[in-house]
Coordinates of N, CA and C in Angstrom, one line a residue:
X142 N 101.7 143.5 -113.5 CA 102.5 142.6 -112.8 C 102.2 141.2 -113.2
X143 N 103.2 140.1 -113.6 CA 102.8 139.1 -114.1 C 102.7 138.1 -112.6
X144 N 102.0 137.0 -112.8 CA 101.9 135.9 -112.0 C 103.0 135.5 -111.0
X145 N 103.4 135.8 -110.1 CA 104.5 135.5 -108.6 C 104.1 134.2 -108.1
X146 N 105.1 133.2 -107.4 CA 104.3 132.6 -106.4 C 104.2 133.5 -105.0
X147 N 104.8 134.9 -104.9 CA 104.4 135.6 -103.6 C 103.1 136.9 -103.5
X148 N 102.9 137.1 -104.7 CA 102.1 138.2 -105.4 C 100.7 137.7 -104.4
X149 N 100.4 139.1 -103.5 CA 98.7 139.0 -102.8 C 98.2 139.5 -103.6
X150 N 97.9 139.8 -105.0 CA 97.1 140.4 -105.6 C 96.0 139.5 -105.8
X151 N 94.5 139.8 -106.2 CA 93.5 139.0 -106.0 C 93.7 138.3 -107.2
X152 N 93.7 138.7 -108.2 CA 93.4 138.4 -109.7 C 94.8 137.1 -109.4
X153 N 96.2 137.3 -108.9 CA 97.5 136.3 -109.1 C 97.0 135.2 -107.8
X154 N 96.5 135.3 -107.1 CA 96.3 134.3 -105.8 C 95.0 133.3 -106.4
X155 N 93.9 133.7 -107.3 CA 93.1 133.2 -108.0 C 93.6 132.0 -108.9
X156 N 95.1 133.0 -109.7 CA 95.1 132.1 -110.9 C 95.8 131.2 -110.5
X157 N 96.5 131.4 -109.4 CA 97.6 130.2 -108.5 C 96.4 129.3 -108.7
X158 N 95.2 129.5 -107.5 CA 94.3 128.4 -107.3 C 94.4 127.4 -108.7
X159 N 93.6 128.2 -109.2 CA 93.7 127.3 -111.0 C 94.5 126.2 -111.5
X160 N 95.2 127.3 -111.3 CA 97.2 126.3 -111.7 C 97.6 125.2 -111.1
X161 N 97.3 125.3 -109.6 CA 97.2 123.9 -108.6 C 95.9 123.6 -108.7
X162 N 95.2 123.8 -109.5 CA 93.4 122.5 -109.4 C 94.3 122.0 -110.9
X163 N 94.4 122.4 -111.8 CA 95.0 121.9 -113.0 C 96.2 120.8 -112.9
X164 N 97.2 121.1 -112.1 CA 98.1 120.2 -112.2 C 97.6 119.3 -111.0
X165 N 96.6 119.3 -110.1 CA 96.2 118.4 -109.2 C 97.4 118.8 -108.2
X166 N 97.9 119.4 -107.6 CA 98.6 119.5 -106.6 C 97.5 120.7 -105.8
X167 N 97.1 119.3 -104.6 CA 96.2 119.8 -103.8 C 96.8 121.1 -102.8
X168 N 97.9 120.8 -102.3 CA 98.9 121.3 -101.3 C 99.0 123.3 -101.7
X169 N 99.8 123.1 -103.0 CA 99.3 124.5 -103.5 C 98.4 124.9 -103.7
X170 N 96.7 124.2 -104.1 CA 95.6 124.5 -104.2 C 95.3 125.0 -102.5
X171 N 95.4 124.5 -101.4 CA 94.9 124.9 -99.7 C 96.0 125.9 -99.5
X172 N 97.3 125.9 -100.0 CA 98.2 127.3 -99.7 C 97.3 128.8 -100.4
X173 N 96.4 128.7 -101.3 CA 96.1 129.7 -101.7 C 94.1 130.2 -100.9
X174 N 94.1 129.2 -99.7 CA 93.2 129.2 -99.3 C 93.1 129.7 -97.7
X175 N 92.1 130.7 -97.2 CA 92.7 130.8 -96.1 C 91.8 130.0 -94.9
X176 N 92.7 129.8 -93.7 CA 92.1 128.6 -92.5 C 90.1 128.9 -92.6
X177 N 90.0 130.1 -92.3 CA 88.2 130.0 -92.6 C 87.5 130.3 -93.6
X178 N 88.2 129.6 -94.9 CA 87.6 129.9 -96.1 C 86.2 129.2 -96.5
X179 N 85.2 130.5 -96.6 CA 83.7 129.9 -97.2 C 84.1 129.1 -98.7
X180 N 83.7 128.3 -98.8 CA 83.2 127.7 -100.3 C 82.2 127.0 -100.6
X181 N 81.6 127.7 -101.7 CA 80.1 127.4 -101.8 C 80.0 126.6 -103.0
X182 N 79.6 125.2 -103.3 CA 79.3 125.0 -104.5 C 77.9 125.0 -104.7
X183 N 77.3 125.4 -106.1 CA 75.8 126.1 -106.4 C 74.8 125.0 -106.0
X184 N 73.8 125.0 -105.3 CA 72.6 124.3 -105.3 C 71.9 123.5 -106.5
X185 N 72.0 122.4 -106.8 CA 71.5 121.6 -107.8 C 72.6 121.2 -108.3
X186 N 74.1 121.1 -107.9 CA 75.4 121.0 -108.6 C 75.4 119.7 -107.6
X187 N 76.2 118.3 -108.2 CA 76.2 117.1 -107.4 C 77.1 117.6 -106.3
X188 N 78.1 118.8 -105.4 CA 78.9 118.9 -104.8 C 78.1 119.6 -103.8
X189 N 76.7 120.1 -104.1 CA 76.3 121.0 -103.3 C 76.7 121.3 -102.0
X190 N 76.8 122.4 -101.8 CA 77.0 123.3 -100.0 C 78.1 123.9 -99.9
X191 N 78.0 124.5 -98.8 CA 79.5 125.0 -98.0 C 80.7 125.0 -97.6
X192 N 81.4 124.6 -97.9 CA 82.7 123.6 -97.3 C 83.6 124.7 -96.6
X193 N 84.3 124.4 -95.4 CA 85.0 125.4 -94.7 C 86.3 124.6 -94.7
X194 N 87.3 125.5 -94.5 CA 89.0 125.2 -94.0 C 89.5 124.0 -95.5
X195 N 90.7 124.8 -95.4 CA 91.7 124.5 -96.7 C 91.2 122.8 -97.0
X196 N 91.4 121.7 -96.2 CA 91.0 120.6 -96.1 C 89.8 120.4 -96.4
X197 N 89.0 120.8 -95.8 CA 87.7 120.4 -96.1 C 87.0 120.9 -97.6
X198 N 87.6 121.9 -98.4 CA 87.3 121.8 -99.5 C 88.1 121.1 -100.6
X199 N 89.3 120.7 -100.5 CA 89.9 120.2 -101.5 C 89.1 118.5 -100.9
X200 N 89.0 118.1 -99.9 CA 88.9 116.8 -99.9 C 87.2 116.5 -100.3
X201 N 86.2 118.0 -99.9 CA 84.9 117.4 -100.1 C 84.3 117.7 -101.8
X202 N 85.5 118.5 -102.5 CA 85.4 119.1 -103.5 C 86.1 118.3 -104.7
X203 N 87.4 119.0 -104.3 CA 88.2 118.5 -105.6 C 89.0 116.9 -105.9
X204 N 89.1 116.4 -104.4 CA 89.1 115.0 -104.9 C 88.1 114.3 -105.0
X205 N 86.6 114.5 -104.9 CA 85.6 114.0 -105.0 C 85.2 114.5 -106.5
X206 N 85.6 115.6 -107.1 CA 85.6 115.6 -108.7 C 86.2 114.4 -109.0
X207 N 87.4 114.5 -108.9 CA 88.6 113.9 -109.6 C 88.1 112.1 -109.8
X208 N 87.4 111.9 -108.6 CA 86.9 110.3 -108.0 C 86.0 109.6 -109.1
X209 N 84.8 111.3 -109.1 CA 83.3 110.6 -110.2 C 83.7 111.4 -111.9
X210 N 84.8 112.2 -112.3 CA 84.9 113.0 -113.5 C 86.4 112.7 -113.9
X211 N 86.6 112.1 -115.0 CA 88.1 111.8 -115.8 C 87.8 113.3 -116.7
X212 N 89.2 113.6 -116.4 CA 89.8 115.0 -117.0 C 89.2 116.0 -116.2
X213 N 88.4 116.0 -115.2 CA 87.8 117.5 -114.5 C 88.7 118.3 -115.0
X214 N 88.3 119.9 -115.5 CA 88.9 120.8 -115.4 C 88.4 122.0 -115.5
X215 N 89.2 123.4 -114.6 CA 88.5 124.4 -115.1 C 89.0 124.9 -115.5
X216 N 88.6 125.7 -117.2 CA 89.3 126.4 -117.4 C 89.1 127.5 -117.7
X217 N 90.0 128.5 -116.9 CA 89.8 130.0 -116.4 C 90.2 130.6 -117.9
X218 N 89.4 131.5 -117.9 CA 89.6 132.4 -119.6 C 89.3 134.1 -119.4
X219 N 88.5 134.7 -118.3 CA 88.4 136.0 -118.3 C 88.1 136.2 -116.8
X220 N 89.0 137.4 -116.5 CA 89.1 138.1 -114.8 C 88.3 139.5 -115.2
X221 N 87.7 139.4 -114.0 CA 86.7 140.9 -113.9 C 87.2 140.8 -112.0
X222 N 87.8 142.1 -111.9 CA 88.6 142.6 -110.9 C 88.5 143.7 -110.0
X223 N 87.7 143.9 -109.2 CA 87.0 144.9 -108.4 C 87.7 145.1 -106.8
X224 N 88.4 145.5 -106.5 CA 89.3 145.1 -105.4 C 89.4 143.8 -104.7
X225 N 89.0 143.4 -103.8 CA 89.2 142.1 -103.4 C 88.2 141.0 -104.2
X226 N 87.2 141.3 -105.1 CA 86.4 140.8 -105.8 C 87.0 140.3 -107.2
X227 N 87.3 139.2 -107.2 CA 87.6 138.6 -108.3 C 86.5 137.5 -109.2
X228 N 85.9 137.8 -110.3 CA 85.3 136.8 -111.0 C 85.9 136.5 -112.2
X229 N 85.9 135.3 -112.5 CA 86.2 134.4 -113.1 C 85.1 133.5 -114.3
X230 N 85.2 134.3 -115.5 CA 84.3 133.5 -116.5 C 85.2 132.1 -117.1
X231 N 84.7 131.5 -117.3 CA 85.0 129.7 -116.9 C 84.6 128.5 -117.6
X232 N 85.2 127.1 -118.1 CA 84.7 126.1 -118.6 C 85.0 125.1 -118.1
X233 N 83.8 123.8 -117.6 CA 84.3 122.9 -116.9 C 84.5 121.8 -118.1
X234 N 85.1 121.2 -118.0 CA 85.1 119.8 -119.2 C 85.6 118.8 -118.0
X235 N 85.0 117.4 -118.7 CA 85.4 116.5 -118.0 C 84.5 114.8 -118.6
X236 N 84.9 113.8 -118.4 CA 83.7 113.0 -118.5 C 83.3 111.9 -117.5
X237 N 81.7 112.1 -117.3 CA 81.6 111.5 -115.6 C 81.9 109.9 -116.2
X238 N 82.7 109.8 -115.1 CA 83.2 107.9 -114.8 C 82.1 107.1 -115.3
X239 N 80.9 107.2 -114.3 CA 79.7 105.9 -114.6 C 79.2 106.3 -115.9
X240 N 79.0 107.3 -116.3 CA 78.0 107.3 -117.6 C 78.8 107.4 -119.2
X241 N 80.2 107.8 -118.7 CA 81.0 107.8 -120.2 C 80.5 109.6 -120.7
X242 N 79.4 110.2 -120.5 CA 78.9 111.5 -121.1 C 80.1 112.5 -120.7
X243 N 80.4 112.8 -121.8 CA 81.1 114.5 -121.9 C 80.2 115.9 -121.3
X244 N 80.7 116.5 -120.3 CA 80.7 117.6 -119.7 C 81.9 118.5 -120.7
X245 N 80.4 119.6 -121.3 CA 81.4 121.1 -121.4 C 80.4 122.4 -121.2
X246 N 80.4 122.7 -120.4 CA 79.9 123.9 -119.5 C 80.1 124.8 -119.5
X247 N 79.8 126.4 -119.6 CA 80.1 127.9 -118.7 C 80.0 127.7 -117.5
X248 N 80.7 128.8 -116.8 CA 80.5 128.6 -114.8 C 80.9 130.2 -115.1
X249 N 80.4 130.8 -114.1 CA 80.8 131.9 -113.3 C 81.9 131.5 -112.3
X250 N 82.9 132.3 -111.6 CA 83.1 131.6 -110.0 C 83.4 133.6 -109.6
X251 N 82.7 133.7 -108.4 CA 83.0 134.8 -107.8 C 84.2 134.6 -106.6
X252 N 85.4 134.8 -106.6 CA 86.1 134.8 -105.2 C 86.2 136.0 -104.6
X253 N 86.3 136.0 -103.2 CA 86.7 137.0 -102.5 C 88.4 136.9 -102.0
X254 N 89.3 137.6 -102.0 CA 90.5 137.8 -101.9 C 91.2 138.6 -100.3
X255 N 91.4 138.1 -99.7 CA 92.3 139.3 -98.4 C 93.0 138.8 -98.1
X256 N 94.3 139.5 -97.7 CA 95.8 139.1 -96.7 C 96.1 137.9 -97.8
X257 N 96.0 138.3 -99.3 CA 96.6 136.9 -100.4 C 96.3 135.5 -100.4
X258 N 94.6 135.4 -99.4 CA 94.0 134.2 -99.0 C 92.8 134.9 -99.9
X259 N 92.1 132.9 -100.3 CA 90.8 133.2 -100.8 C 90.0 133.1 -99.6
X260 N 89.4 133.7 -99.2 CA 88.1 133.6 -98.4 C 86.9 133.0 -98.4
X261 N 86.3 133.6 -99.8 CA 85.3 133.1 -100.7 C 85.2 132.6 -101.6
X262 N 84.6 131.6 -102.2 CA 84.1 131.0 -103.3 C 82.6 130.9 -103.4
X263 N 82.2 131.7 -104.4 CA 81.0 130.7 -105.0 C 80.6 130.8 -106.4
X264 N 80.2 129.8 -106.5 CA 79.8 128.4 -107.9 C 78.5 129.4 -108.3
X265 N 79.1 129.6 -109.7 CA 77.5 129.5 -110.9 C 77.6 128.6 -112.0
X266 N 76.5 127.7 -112.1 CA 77.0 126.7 -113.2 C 75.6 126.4 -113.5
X267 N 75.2 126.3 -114.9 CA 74.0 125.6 -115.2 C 74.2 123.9 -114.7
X268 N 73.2 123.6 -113.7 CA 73.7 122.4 -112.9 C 72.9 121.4 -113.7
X269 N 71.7 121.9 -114.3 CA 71.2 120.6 -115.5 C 71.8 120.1 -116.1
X270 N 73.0 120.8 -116.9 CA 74.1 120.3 -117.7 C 74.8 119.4 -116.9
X271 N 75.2 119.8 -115.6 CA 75.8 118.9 -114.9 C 75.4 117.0 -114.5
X272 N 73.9 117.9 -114.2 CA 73.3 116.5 -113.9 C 72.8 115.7 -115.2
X273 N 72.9 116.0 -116.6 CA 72.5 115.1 -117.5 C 73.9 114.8 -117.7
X274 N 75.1 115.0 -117.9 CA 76.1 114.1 -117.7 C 76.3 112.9 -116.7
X275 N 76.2 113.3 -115.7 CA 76.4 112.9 -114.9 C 75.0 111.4 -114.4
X276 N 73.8 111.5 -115.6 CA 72.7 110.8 -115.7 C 72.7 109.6 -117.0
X277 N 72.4 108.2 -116.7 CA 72.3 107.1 -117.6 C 71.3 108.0 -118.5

C-alpha cells in the first residue's frame, strides 16, 4: 500500500510525521500525534526529556530545533516494522546557529503506533556528536 493521507498503518502514519517535520508544517506534524503522546528525546541530547500532547512536543522540540539548527533535518532511510512497532534508521544534518559546525549523525527513532496516532517516541543518537556541534 503506498503512502495515504488516511492510511493507519504504522510504517504510513510515521512517514507522514517526517513529511510534515521536513516541510515544517507543524499542524500535520501534531495531526499524526495522538492527545497523550509520550516523546522521549535521549539523555545527553540538548532537547533532553519527555514531552507529552501534540503541542507540547512540536513546540518544546521541533521549533526549538529549528530556533538553535539552520537546515535541521531528519532523514528517514530504513523502516523495520513489527506491528505497532515502527523503527526508523535515520540522519540528522543541520548546522547549529551559534557555532557555524555542521551536524551529520545516525539516530535510531523507535515509534509506537495505535488508532493511526503515534503514541511513542524515543531518540537514539550519539549525543557527543550532537554536543561538539553544538560546542565553540
Amino acid at each position: 500500500m503506498g503512502l495515504t493521507e488516511t492510511s493507519t498503518a504504522p510504517r504510513d502514519v510515521v512517514r507522514r510525521q517526517y513529511l510534515a517535520s521536513a516541510a515544517g508544517d507543524l499542524d500535520a506534524l501534531r495531526a499524526t500525534l495522538a492527545p497523550d503522546v509520550e516523546w522521549t528525546e535521549m539523555a545527553g541530547f540538548p532537547l533532553a526529556g519527555t514531552y507529552r500532547t501534540p503541542e507540547g512536543v512540536t513546540s518544546n522540540v521541533m521549533t526549538r530545533l529549528a530556533e538553535e539548527w539552520e537546515g535541521w533535518a531528519a532523514h528517514d532511510d530504513t523502516y523495520v516494522v513489527d506491528g505497532e512497532n515502527v523503527v526508523v534508521l535515520a540522519r540528522y544534518t543541520a548546522a547549529h546557529r551559534g557555532t557555524g559546525k555542521e551536524l551529520n549523525v545516525r539516530v535510531a527513532h523507535h515509534f509506537v503506533v495505535r488508532g493511526g496516532l503515534i503514541v511513542r517516541f524515543e531518540q537514539f543518537v550519539d549525543t557527543a556528536l550532537v554536543r561538539d556541534a553544538a560546542t565553540a
